[in-house]
Coordinates of C-alpha atoms in Angstrom, one line a residue:
M243 CA -4.8 15.0 -3.0
K244 CA -5.5 15.5 -6.6
P245 CA -7.4 12.5 -8.1
K246 CA -4.7 11.7 -10.6
I247 CA -1.9 11.3 -8.0
A248 CA -3.3 8.3 -6.1
P249 CA -3.3 6.0 -9.2
I250 CA 0.2 7.0 -10.1
L251 CA 1.4 6.2 -6.6
K252 CA -0.4 2.9 -6.6
V253 CA 1.2 1.8 -9.9
I254 CA 4.7 2.9 -8.9
L255 CA 4.4 1.1 -5.6
A256 CA 3.0 -2.0 -7.2
I257 CA 6.0 -2.2 -9.6
A258 CA 8.4 -1.6 -6.7
L259 CA 6.8 -4.4 -4.7
L260 CA 6.9 -6.8 -7.7
L261 CA 10.6 -6.0 -8.2
C262 CA 11.1 -7.3 -4.7
L263 CA 10.6 -10.8 -6.2
L264 CA 14.0 -10.4 -7.9
D265 CA 17.3 -10.8 -6.1
M266 CA 17.9 -7.2 -5.2
P267 CA 20.4 -5.6 -2.8
Y268 CA 19.2 -5.4 0.8
G269 CA 19.1 -1.6 0.5
Y270 CA 16.4 -1.8 -2.2
Y271 CA 14.1 -3.7 0.2
Q272 CA 14.7 -1.0 2.9
L273 CA 13.9 1.7 0.3
V274 CA 10.7 0.0 -0.7
R275 CA 9.6 -0.2 3.0
Y276 CA 10.1 3.5 3.4
I277 CA 8.3 4.3 0.1
A278 CA 5.5 1.9 0.9
F279 CA 5.0 3.4 4.4
M280 CA 4.8 6.9 3.0
V281 CA 2.5 6.0 0.2
F282 CA 0.1 4.1 2.4
V283 CA 0.0 6.9 4.9
V284 CA -0.9 9.3 2.1
L285 CA -3.5 6.9 0.7
A286 CA -5.0 6.4 4.2
F287 CA -5.2 10.2 4.7
D288 CA -6.8 10.7 1.2
S289 CA -9.3 7.9 1.8
N290 CA -10.2 9.2 5.2
E291 CA -10.7 12.7 3.8
S292 CA -12.9 11.3 1.1
G293 CA -15.0 9.5 3.7
Y294 CA -13.9 5.9 2.8
K295 CA -13.1 4.8 6.3
R296 CA -12.7 1.1 5.6
M297 CA -10.2 1.8 2.8
A298 CA -8.4 4.2 5.1
L299 CA -8.2 1.4 7.8
I300 CA -6.8 -1.0 5.2
Y301 CA -4.1 1.5 4.2
V302 CA -3.2 2.2 7.8
L303 CA -2.8 -1.6 8.4
L304 CA -0.6 -1.8 5.3
A305 CA 1.4 1.2 6.5
I306 CA 2.0 -0.6 9.8
T307 CA 3.0 -3.7 8.0
F308 CA 5.6 -2.0 5.8
Q309 CA 6.8 0.6 8.4
P310 CA 10.6 0.7 8.4
F311 CA 11.2 1.5 12.0
V312 CA 10.7 -1.9 13.7
K313 CA 11.7 -4.7 11.4
L314 CA 9.0 -7.4 10.9
S315 CA 10.9 -10.6 10.2
L316 CA 8.6 -12.8 8.1
G317 CA 11.1 -14.6 5.9
R318 CA 11.7 -14.1 2.2
F319 CA 8.9 -16.5 1.1
I320 CA 6.2 -14.8 3.1
W321 CA 7.4 -11.3 2.2
N322 CA 7.3 -12.3 -1.4
A323 CA 3.7 -13.5 -1.0
V324 CA 2.8 -10.3 0.9
D325 CA 4.4 -8.2 -1.9
V326 CA 2.5 -10.0 -4.6
G327 CA -0.8 -9.8 -2.7
V328 CA -0.4 -6.1 -1.9
A329 CA 0.7 -5.3 -5.5
T330 CA -2.4 -7.1 -6.8
F331 CA -4.6 -5.2 -4.3
L332 CA -3.2 -1.9 -5.4
L333 CA -3.7 -2.7 -9.1
V334 CA -7.2 -4.0 -8.6
S335 CA -8.1 -0.9 -6.6
L336 CA -7.4 1.2 -9.7
F337 CA -10.3 -0.4 -11.5
V338 CA -12.7 -1.1 -8.6
N339 CA -14.6 2.0 -7.5
P340 CA -15.4 1.9 -3.8
K341 CA -19.0 2.9 -4.5
N342 CA -20.2 -0.1 -2.4
E343 CA -18.7 1.8 0.6
K344 CA -20.7 4.9 1.2
P345 CA -18.7 7.8 2.7
S346 CA -19.6 7.9 6.3
D347 CA -18.2 8.5 9.7
R348 CA -18.7 4.9 10.8
F349 CA -16.9 1.7 10.0

């Protein structure tokens, strides 16, 4: 993936997740789940290809959390907290360089 695409995907997804805090139609939440799933799969693949295995694992876990195929019923309050937490994580990851994690084949 080109280096400039990942930050754009992160910002768009963070905005979409924060919009989930508003009273939106149910279809919007379903759309966000599909988009989040696809973005996290792409980010996991990109992180893995770059050698950042821990970040790839985090993105895989987020993809599983947001996967749209089997509904994970957590309630609106918990989903709102998850949305804010993940949006914050995505935005912070734009500014924090994973240099502490050296590319390697191990976790």
